[in-house]
Amino acid sequence: MWCELHRRVYAAREIYRQITNPQAAPNNTDLRHMRTKLGLTITTAARELGQWPSKISLLERGLVRNDQLAMAYRQWLTSQQTQNHDLPAVPIADEAESSLVPSLSPLPSVV
């Protein structure tokens, strides 16, 4: 019973604090852009952060607020940026494939 009362008091205090001193939710839309720019999948990011991919997706789209996870995610992406900066540039898949495929000339018509 005491735990239930404590939980309700804590919830009421947090609601009052948010009403009297509202804090804007941080904008986390840059996280998805950074991740895709680095060529990382959401599954890779989730595995590195110890989270479910759906949780990362919700965070990137701004549907859930988790400041600690957002900060850890941003730091991890920044570290990936510095690691990838040292590596040579990898050609885009379309360019690499097009250079490997020989050009085909039209077949002569047989009459």
Coordinates of C-alpha atoms in Angstrom, one line a residue, residues 102-110:
P102 CA 29.9 -5.2 -69.9
S103 CA 28.0 -3.0 -72.3
L104 CA 25.8 -5.0 -74.6
S105 CA 25.5 -4.1 -78.3
P106 CA 22.3 -4.8 -80.1
L107 CA 22.2 -8.2 -81.8
P108 CA 22.3 -8.2 -85.6
S109 CA 19.0 -9.1 -87.1
V110 CA 18.8 -12.4 -89.0

